[in-house]
PDB file of C-alpha atoms in Angstrom:
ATOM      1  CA  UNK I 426     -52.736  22.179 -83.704  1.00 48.00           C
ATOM      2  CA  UNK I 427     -49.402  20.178 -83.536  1.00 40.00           C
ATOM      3  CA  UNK I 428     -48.798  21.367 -79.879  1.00 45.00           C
ATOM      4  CA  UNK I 429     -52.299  20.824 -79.157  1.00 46.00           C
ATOM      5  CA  UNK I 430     -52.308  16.676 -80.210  1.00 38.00           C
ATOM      6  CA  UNK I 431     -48.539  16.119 -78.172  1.00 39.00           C
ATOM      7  CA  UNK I 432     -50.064  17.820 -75.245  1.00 47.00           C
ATOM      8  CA  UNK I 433     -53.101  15.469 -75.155  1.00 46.00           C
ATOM      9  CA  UNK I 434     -51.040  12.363 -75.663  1.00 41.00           C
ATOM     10  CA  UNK I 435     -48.429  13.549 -72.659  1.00 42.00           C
ATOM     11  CA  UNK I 436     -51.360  13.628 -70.423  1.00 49.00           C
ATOM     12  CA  UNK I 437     -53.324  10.506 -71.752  1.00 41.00           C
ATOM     13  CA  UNK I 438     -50.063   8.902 -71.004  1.00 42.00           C
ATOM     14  CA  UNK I 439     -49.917  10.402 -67.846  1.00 49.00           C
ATOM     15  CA  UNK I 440     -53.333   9.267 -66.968  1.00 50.00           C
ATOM     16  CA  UNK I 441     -52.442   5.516 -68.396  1.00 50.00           C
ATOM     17  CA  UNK I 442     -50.131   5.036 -65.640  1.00 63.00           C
ATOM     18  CA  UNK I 443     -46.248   4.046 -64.975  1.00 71.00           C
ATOM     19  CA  UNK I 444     -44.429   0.808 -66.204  1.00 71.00           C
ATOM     20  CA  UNK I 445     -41.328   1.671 -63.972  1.00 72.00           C
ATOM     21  CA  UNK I 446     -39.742   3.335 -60.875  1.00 71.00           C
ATOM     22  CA  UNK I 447     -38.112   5.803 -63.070  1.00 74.00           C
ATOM     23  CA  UNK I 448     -41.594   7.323 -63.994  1.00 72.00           C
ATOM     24  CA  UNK I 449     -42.889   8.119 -60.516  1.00 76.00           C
ATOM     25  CA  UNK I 450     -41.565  11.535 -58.912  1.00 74.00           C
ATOM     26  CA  UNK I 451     -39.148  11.769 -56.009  1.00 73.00           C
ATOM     27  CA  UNK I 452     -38.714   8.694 -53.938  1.00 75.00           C
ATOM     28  CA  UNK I 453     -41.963   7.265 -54.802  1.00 76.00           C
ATOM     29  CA  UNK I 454     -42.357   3.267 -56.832  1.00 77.00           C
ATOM     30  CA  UNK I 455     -44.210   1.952 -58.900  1.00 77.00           C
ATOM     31  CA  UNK I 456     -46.645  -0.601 -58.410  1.00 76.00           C
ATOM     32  CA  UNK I 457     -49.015  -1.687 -60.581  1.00 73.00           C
ATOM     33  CA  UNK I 458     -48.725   1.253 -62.772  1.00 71.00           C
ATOM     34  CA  UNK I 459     -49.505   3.529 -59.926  1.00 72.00           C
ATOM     35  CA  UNK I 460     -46.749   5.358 -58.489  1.00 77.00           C
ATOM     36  CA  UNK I 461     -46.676   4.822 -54.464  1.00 72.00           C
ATOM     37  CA  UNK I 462     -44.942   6.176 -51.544  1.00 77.00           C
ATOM     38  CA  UNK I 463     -42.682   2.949 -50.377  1.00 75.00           C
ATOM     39  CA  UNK I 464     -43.758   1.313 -47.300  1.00 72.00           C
ATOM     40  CA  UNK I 465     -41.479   1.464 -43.914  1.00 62.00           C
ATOM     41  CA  UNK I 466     -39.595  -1.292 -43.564  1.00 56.00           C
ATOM     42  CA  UNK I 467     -40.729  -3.708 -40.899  1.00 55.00           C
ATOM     43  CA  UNK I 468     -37.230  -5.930 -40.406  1.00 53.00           C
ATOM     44  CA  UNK I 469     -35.297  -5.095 -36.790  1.00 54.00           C
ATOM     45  CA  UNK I 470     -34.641  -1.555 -36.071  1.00 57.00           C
ATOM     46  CA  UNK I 471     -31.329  -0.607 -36.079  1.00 57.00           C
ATOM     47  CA  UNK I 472     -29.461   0.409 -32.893  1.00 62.00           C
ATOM     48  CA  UNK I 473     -27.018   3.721 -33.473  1.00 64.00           C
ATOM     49  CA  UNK I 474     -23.325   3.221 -33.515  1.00 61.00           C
ATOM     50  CA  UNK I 475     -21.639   5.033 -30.341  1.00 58.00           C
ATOM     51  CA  UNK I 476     -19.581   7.226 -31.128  1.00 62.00           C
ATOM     52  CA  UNK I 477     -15.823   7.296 -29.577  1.00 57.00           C
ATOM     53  CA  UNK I 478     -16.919   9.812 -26.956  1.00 54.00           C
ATOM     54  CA  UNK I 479     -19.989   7.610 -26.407  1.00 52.00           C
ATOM     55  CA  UNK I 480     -17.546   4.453 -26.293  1.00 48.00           C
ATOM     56  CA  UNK I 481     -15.242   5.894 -24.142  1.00 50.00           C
ATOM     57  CA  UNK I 482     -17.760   6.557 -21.756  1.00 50.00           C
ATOM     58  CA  UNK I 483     -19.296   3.532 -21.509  1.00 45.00           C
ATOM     59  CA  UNK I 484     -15.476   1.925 -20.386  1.00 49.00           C
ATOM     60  CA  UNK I 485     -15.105   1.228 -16.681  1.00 48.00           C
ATOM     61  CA  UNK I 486     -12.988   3.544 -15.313  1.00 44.00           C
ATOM     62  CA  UNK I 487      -9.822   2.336 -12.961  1.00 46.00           C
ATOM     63  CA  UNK I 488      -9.882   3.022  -9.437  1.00 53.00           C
ATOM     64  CA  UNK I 489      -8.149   5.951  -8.183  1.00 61.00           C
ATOM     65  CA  UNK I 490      -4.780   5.372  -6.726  1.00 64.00           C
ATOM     66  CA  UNK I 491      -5.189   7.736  -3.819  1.00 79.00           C
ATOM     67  CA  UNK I 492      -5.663   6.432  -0.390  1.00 86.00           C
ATOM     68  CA  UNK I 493      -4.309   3.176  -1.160  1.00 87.00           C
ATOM     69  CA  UNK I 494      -1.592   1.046  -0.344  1.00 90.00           C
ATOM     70  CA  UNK I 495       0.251   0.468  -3.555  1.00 89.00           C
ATOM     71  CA  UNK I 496       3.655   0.944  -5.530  1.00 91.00           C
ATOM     72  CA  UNK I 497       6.545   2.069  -3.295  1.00 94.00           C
ATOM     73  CA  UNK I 498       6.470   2.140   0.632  1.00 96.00           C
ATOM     74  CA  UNK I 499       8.472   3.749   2.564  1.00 96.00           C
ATOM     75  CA  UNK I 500       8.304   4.262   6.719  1.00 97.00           C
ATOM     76  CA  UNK I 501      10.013   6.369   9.206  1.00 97.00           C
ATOM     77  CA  UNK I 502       8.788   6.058  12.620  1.00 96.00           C
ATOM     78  CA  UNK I 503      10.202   7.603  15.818  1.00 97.00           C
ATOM     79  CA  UNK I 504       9.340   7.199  19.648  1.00 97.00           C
ATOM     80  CA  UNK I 505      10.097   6.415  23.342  1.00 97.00           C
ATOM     81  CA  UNK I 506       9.770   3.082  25.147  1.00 97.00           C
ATOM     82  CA  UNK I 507      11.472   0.864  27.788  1.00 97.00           C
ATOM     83  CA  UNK I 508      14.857  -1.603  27.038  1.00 96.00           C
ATOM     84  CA  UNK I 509      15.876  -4.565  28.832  1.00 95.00           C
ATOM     85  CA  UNK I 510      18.178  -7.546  28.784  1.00 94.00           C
ATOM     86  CA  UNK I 511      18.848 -10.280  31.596  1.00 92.00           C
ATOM     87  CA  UNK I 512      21.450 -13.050  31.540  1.00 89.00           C
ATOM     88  CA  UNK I 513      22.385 -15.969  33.998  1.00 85.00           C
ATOM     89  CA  UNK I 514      25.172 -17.842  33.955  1.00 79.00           C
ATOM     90  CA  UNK I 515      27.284 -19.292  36.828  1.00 68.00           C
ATOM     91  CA  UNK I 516      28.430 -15.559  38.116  1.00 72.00           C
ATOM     92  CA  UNK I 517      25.012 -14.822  38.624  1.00 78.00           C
ATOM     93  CA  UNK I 518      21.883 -12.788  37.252  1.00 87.00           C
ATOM     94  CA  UNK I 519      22.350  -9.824  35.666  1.00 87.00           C
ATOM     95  CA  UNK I 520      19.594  -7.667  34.314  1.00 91.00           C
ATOM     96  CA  UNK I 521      20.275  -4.106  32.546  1.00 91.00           C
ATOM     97  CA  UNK I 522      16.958  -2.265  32.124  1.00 92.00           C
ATOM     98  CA  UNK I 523      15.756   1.431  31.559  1.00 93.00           C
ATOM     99  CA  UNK I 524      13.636   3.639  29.795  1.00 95.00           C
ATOM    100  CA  UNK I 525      14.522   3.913  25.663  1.00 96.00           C
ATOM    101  CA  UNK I 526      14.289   5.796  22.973  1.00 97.00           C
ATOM    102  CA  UNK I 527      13.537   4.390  19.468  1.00 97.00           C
ATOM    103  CA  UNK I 528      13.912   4.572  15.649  1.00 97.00           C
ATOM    104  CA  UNK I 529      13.427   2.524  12.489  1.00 97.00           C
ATOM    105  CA  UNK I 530      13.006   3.147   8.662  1.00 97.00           C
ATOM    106  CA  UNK I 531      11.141   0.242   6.391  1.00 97.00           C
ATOM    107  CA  UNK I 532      11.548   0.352   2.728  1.00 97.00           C
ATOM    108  CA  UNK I 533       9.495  -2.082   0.451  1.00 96.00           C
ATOM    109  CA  UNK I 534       6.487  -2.206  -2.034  1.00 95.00           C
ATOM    110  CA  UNK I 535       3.356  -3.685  -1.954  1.00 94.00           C
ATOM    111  CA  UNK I 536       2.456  -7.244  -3.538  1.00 93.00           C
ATOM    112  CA  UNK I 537      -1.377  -6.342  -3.302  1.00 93.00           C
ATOM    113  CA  UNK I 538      -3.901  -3.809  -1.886  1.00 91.00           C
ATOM    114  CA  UNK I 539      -2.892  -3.063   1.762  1.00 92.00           C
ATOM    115  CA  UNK I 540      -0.157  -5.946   1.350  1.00 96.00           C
ATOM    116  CA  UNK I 541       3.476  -4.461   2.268  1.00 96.00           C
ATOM    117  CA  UNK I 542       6.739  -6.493   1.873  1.00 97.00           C
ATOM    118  CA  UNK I 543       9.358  -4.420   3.387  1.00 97.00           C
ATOM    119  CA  UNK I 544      13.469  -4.350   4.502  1.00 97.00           C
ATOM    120  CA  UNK I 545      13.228  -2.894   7.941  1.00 98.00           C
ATOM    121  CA  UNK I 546      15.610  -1.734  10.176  1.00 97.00           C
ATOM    122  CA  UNK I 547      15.447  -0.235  13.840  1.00 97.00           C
ATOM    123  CA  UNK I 548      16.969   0.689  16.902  1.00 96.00           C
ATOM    124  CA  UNK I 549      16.863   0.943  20.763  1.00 96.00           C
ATOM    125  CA  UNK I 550      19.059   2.889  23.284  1.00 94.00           C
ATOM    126  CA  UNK I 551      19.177   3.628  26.931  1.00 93.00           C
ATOM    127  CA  UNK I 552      21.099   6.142  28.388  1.00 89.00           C
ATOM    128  CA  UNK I 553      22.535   5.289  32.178  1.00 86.00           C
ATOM    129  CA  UNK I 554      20.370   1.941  32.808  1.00 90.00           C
ATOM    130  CA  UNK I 555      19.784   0.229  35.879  1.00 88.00           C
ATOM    131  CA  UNK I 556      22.121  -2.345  36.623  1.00 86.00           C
ATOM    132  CA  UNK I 557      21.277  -5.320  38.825  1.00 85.00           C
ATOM    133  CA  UNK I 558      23.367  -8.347  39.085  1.00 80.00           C
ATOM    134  CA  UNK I 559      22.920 -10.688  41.683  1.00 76.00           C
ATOM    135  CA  UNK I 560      20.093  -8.912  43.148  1.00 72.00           C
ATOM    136  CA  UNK I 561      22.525  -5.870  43.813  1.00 73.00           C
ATOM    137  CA  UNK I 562      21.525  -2.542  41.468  1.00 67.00           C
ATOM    138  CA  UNK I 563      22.445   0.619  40.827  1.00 61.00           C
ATOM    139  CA  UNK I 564      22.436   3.278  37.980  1.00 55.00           C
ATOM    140  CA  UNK I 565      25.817   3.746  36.881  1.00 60.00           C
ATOM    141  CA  UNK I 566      27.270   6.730  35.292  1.00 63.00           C
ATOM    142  CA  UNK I 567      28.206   7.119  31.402  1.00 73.00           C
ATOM    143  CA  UNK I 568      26.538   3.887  30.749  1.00 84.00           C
ATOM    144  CA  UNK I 569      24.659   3.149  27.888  1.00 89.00           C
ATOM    145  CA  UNK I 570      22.225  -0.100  26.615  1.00 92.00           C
ATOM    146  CA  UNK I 571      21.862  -0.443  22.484  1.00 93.00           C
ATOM    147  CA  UNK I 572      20.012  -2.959  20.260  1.00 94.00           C
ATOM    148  CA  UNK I 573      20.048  -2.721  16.702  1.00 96.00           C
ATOM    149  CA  UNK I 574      18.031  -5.159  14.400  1.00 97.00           C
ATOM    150  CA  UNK I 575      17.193  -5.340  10.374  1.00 97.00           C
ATOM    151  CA  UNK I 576      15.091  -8.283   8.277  1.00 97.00           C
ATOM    152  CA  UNK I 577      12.277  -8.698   6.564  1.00 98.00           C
ATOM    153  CA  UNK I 578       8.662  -6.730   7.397  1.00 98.00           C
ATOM    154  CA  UNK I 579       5.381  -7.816   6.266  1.00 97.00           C
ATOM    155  CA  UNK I 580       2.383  -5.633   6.914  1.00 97.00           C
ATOM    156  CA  UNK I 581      -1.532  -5.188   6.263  1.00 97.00           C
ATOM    157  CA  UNK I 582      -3.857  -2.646   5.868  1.00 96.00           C
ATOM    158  CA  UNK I 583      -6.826  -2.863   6.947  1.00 96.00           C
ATOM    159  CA  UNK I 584      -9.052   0.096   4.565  1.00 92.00           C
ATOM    160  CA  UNK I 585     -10.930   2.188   4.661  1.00 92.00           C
ATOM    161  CA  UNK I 586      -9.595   2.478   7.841  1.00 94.00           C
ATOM    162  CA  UNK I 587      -5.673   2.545   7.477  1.00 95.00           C
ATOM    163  CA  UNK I 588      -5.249   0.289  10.601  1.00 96.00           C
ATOM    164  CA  UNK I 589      -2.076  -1.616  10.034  1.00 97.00           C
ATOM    165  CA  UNK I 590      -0.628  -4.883  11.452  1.00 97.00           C
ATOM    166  CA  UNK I 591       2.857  -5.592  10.823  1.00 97.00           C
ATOM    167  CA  UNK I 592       5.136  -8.553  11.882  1.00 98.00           C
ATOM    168  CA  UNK I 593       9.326  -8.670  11.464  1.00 98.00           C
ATOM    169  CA  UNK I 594      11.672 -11.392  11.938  1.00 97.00           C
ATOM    170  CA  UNK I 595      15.380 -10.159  11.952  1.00 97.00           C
ATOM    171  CA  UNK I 596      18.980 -10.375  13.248  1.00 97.00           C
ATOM    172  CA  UNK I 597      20.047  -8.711  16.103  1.00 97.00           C
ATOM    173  CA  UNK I 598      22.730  -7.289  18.015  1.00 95.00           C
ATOM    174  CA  UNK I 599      22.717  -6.117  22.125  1.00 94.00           C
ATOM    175  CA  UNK I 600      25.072  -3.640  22.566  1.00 92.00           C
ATOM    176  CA  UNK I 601      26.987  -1.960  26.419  1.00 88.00           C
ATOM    177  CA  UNK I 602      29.371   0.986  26.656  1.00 84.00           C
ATOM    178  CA  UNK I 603      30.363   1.557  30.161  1.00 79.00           C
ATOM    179  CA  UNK I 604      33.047   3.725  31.538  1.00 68.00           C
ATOM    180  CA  UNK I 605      33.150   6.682  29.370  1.00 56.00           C
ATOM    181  CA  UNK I 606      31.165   8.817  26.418  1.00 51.00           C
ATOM    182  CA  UNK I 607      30.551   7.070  22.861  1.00 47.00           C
ATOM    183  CA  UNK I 608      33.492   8.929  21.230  1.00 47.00           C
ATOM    184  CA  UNK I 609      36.066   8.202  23.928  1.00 53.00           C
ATOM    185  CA  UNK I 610      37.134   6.201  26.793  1.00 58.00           C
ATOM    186  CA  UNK I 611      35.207   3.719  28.080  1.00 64.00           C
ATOM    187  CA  UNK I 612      34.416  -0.080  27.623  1.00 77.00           C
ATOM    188  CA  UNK I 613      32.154  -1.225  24.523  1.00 82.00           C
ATOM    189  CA  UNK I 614      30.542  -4.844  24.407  1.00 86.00           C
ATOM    190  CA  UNK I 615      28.416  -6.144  22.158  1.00 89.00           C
ATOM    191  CA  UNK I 616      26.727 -10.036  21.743  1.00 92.00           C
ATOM    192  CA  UNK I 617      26.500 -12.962  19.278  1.00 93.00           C
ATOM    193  CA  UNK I 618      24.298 -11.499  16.067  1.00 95.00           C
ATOM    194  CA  UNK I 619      20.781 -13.383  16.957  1.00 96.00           C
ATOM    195  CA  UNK I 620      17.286 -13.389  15.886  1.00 97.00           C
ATOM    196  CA  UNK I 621      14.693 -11.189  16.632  1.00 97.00           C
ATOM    197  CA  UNK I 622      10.610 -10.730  16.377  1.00 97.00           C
ATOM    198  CA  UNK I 623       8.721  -7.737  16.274  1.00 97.00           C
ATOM    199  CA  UNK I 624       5.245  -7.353  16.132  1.00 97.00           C
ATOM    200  CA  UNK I 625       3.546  -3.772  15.457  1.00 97.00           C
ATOM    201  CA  UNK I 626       0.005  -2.138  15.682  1.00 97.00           C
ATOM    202  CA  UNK I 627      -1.208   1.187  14.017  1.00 97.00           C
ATOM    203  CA  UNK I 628      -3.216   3.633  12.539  1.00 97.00           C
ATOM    204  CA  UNK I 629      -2.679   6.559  10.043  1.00 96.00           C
ATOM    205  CA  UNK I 630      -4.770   9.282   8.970  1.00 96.00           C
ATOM    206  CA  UNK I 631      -4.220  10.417   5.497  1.00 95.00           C
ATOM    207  CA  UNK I 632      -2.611  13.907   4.690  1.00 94.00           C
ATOM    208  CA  UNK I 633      -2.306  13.764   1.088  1.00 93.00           C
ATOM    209  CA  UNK I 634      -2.942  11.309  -1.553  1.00 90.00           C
ATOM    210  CA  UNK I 635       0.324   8.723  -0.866  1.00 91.00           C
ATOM    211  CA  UNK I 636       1.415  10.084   2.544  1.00 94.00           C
ATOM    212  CA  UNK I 637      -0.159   8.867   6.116  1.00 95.00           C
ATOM    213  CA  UNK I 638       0.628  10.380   9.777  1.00 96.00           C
ATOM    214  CA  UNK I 639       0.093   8.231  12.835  1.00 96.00           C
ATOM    215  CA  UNK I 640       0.708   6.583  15.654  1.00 97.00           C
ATOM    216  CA  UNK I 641       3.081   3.005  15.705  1.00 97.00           C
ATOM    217  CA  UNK I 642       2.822   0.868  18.981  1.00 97.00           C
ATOM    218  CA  UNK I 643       5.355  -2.453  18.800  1.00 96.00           C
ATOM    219  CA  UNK I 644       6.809  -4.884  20.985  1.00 97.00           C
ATOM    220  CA  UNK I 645      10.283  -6.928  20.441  1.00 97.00           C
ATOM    221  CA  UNK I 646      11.891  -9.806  21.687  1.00 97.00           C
ATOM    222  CA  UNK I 647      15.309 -10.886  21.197  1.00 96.00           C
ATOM    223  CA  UNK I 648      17.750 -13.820  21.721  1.00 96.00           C
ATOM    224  CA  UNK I 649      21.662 -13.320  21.926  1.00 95.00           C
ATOM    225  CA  UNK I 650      24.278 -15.556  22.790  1.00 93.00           C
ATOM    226  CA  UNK I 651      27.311 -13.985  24.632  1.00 90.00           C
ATOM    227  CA  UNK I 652      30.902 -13.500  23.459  1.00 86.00           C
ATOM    228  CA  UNK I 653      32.322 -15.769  26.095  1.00 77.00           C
ATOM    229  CA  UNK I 654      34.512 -18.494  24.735  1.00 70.00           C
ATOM    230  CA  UNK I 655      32.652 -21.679  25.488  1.00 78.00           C
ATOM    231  CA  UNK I 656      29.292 -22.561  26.553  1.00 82.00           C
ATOM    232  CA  UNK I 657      28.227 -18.584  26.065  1.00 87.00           C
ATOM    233  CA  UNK I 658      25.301 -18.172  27.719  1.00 89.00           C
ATOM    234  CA  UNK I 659      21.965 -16.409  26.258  1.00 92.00           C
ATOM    235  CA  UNK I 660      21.104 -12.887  26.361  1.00 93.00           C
ATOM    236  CA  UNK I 661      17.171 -12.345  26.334  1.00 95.00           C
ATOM    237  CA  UNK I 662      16.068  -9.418  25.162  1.00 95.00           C
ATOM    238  CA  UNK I 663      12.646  -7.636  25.620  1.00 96.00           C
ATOM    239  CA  UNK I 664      11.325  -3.984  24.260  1.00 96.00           C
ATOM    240  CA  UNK I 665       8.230  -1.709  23.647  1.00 96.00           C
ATOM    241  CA  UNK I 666       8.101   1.225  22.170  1.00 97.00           C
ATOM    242  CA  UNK I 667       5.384   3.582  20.719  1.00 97.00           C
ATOM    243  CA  UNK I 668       5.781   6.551  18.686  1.00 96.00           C
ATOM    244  CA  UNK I 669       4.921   8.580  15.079  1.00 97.00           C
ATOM    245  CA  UNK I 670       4.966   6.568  11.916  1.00 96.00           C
ATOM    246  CA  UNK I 671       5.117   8.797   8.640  1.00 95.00           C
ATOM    247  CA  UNK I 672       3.897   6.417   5.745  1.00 95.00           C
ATOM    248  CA  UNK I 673       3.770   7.062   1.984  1.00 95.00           C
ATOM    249  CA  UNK I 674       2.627   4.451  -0.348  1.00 87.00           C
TER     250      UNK I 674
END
């Protein structure tokens, strides 16, 4: 009879209603002594947190340094081309001309994209030239024409395309041997250091991602006093040459 009376009151109770949170089930409220299921909330949704993978993602990647012109450069180039170098003076006009072979090395690093500062040096010689002086020529034996020049080289790439200008202004030296081999005998003369501009065209095709093969085309000009004692006179001095260029930048 006991069990009977707390049963009914448990459930009369349970009819009456809650006073508190704690007296619904689960999740559920209580509001106005009827437990409820709470309402979504209607403030601004949320947006999910990326996660490092996510963030890393989402970060611009850097370019690719491949087939580009930056960090160390370094040039080779080899070729063929013509030599020549005329001087008057009261003695007469004297030319020395003749068919060249060529070779420089540039060493540098870029300041930008496609921008090259550079040290370059290069070289010209012709074996047995043609002589004229005074109108009067010949090809003499065991004779040999040299120029030699090194300074400064600035060059740009123009990409995708890896067509190049470049431009050098250095000092110079025109060099004769006549008489005799380079290691003996002979007569060697050589002028006043001067200046000297060169101005180069190419294009490269790219064999790997820093190094370039092509083909260099370039034109020099040169001015030299003599070694005479007074009043030298000037030694002009005019080259082309075109050849292989092996870049890597």
């Amino acid at each position: 009879m006991l069990l009977l009376i707390i049963a009914s009151g448990l459930a009369l109770a349970q009819n009456d209603g809650c006073s508190k949170d704690a007296d619904c089930k689960g999740d559920r409220i209580c509001e106005n002594r009827v437990c409820v299921s709470p309402q979504p909330s209607r403030s601004e949704p949320v947006l999910p947190v990326p996660t490092p993978a996510q963030a890393t993602l989402a970060q611009p990647h850097e370019a690719s340094s491949a087939h580009r012109h930056r960090g160390l450069f370094l040039r080779p180039d080899i070729g063929f081309g013509y030599l020549t170098a005329s001087m008057s003076d009261l003695g007469g006009d004297y030319t020395i001309s003749g068919a060249a072979a060529y070779l420089g090395f540039a060493i540098g690093g870029s300041v930008a994209d496609g921008v090259i500062l550079a040290g370059h040096l290069w070289g010209m010689g012709a074996t047995s030239p043609n002589i004229t002086a005074n109108g009067q020529g010949g090809a003499p034996g065991e004779t040999r024409l040299g120029f030699a020049a090194i300074g400064p080289e600035f060059d740009y790439y123009f990409m995708p395309a890896n067509f190049f200008l470049g431009a050098t202004l250095a000092l110079s030296r025109v060099t004769l041997r006549t008489g005799g081999r380079l290691t003996s005998g002979g007569t060697d003369y050589s002028t006043q250091v001067g200046l000297a501009g060169q101005f180069a065209v190419g294009k490269e095709w790219w064999v790997s991602d820093s190094w370039g093969l092509g083909l260099k085309g370039e034109v020099t000009i040169t001015a030299n006093k003599d070694n005479s004692s007074s009043n030298p006179p000037t030694w002009m001095g005019f080259a082309f040459a075109v050849g292989f260029s092996a870049t890597y930048n």
